[in-house]
PDB file of C-alpha atoms in Angstrom:
ATOM      1  CA  MET A   1     -70.802  88.782  94.764  1.00  0.00           C
ATOM      2  CA  GLU A   2     -69.953  87.672  91.659  1.00  0.00           C
ATOM      3  CA  GLU A   3     -67.062  85.168  92.747  1.00  0.00           C
ATOM      4  CA  ILE A   4     -70.154  83.735  95.051  1.00  0.00           C
ATOM      5  CA  LYS A   5     -71.901  83.119  91.928  1.00  0.00           C
ATOM      6  CA  GLN A   6     -69.219  81.620  90.325  1.00  0.00           C
ATOM      7  CA  PHE A   7     -68.492  79.032  93.490  1.00  0.00           C
ATOM      8  CA  PHE A   8     -72.942  78.207  93.082  1.00  0.00           C
ATOM      9  CA  ILE A   9     -72.128  77.708  89.261  1.00  0.00           C
ATOM     10  CA  LYS A  10     -69.650  75.076  89.832  1.00  0.00           C
ATOM     11  CA  ILE A  11     -71.181  73.010  92.010  1.00  0.00           C
ATOM     12  CA  GLY A  12     -74.336  73.178  89.514  1.00  0.00           C
ATOM     13  CA  ARG A  13     -76.498  75.248  91.354  1.00  0.00           C
ATOM     14  CA  ALA A  14     -76.639  78.066  89.088  1.00  0.00           C
ATOM     15  CA  ASP A  15     -80.232  78.441  90.205  1.00  0.00           C
ATOM     16  CA  VAL A  16     -79.289  80.245  93.611  1.00  0.00           C
ATOM     17  CA  ASP A  17     -78.830  83.736  93.468  1.00  0.00           C
ATOM     18  CA  GLU A  18     -77.772  86.875  95.480  1.00  0.00           C
ATOM     19  CA  ASN A  19     -81.383  87.829  95.934  1.00  0.00           C
ATOM     20  CA  MET A  20     -82.384  84.538  97.792  1.00  0.00           C
ATOM     21  CA  ARG A  21     -82.200  84.184 101.692  1.00  0.00           C
ATOM     22  CA  ASN A  22     -82.583  81.418 104.002  1.00  0.00           C
ATOM     23  CA  LEU A  23     -80.566  78.824 101.513  1.00  0.00           C
ATOM     24  CA  VAL A  24     -79.914  76.339 103.928  1.00  0.00           C
ATOM     25  CA  SER A  25     -83.026  77.078 106.893  1.00  0.00           C
ATOM     26  CA  ASP A  26     -85.454  76.550 103.634  1.00  0.00           C
ATOM     27  CA  ASN A  27     -83.833  73.617 101.959  1.00  0.00           C
ATOM     28  CA  ILE A  28     -83.012  75.520  99.193  1.00  0.00           C
ATOM     29  CA  ILE A  29     -79.597  74.318  99.255  1.00  0.00           C
ATOM     30  CA  ASP A  30     -78.627  71.278 101.593  1.00  0.00           C
ATOM     31  CA  SER A  31     -75.902  69.655 103.156  1.00  0.00           C
ATOM     32  CA  LEU A  32     -74.037  68.252 100.464  1.00  0.00           C
ATOM     33  CA  ASP A  33     -74.443  71.712  98.334  1.00  0.00           C
ATOM     34  CA  VAL A  34     -72.760  73.496 101.566  1.00  0.00           C
ATOM     35  CA  MET A  35     -69.956  70.717 100.965  1.00  0.00           C
ATOM     36  CA  ASN A  36     -69.580  71.660  97.677  1.00  0.00           C
ATOM     37  CA  LEU A  37     -69.213  74.925  98.430  1.00  0.00           C
ATOM     38  CA  ILE A  38     -66.749  74.742 101.046  1.00  0.00           C
ATOM     39  CA  ASN A  39     -64.429  72.682  98.647  1.00  0.00           C
ATOM     40  CA  GLU A  40     -64.843  74.984  95.925  1.00  0.00           C
ATOM     41  CA  ILE A  41     -64.143  77.884  98.307  1.00  0.00           C
ATOM     42  CA  GLU A  42     -60.945  75.728  99.384  1.00  0.00           C
ATOM     43  CA  LYS A  43     -59.915  75.401  96.062  1.00  0.00           C
ATOM     44  CA  HIS A  44     -60.123  79.057  95.223  1.00  0.00           C
ATOM     45  CA  TYR A  45     -58.186  80.273  98.008  1.00  0.00           C
ATOM     46  CA  ASN A  46     -55.977  77.600  97.945  1.00  0.00           C
ATOM     47  CA  LYS A  47     -56.830  77.457 101.757  1.00  0.00           C
ATOM     48  CA  THR A  48     -58.851  75.269 103.767  1.00  0.00           C
ATOM     49  CA  LEU A  49     -61.214  76.764 105.502  1.00  0.00           C
ATOM     50  CA  ASP A  50     -61.458  76.650 109.344  1.00  0.00           C
ATOM     51  CA  PHE A  51     -63.955  74.092 110.804  1.00  0.00           C
ATOM     52  CA  ASP A  52     -65.627  76.942 112.829  1.00  0.00           C
ATOM     53  CA  PHE A  53     -66.655  78.206 109.600  1.00  0.00           C
ATOM     54  CA  MET A  54     -68.728  75.421 108.506  1.00  0.00           C
ATOM     55  CA  LYS A  55     -71.966  76.204 109.847  1.00  0.00           C
ATOM     56  CA  PRO A  56     -75.201  76.377 108.159  1.00  0.00           C
ATOM     57  CA  ILE A  57     -75.525  79.615 109.410  1.00  0.00           C
ATOM     58  CA  TYR A  58     -72.916  81.176 107.239  1.00  0.00           C
ATOM     59  CA  PHE A  59     -74.455  79.998 104.116  1.00  0.00           C
ATOM     60  CA  GLU A  60     -77.777  81.297 104.240  1.00  0.00           C
ATOM     61  CA  SER A  61     -77.189  84.050 101.911  1.00  0.00           C
ATOM     62  CA  PHE A  62     -74.610  85.399  99.576  1.00  0.00           C
ATOM     63  CA  GLU A  63     -74.007  88.390 102.118  1.00  0.00           C
ATOM     64  CA  SER A  64     -73.328  86.081 105.161  1.00  0.00           C
ATOM     65  CA  ILE A  65     -70.847  83.930 102.599  1.00  0.00           C
ATOM     66  CA  GLN A  66     -69.256  87.239 101.597  1.00  0.00           C
ATOM     67  CA  LYS A  67     -68.705  87.934 105.334  1.00  0.00           C
ATOM     68  CA  MET A  68     -67.753  84.661 106.449  1.00  0.00           C
ATOM     69  CA  LEU A  69     -64.944  84.653 103.584  1.00  0.00           C
ATOM     70  CA  GLU A  70     -63.875  88.141 104.234  1.00  0.00           C
ATOM     71  CA  ILE A  71     -62.908  86.753 107.835  1.00  0.00           C
ATOM     72  CA  ALA A  72     -62.111  83.906 107.577  1.00  0.00           C
ATOM     73  CA  MET A  73     -59.583  84.211 104.467  1.00  0.00           C
ATOM     74  CA  LYS A  74     -57.871  87.258 105.680  1.00  0.00           C
ATOM     75  CA  ASP A  75     -54.779  85.717 106.807  1.00  0.00           C
TER      76      ASP A  75
END
């Protein structure tokens, strides 16, 4: 989860932590934060994130982001 925390730090959202849930649906992060996270993820992995993974449901918690990354970046 430290990797995900670093993504949040890099986008200026160090206030978001792994114990938080419903990040998108409770407006803790907004669409701009999600797009910035996607940008950091793509830079980190040097791989474009498939459009299918650019859905708010994948950004609701550290766990959902981690699960999405396990699937999206396995190739």
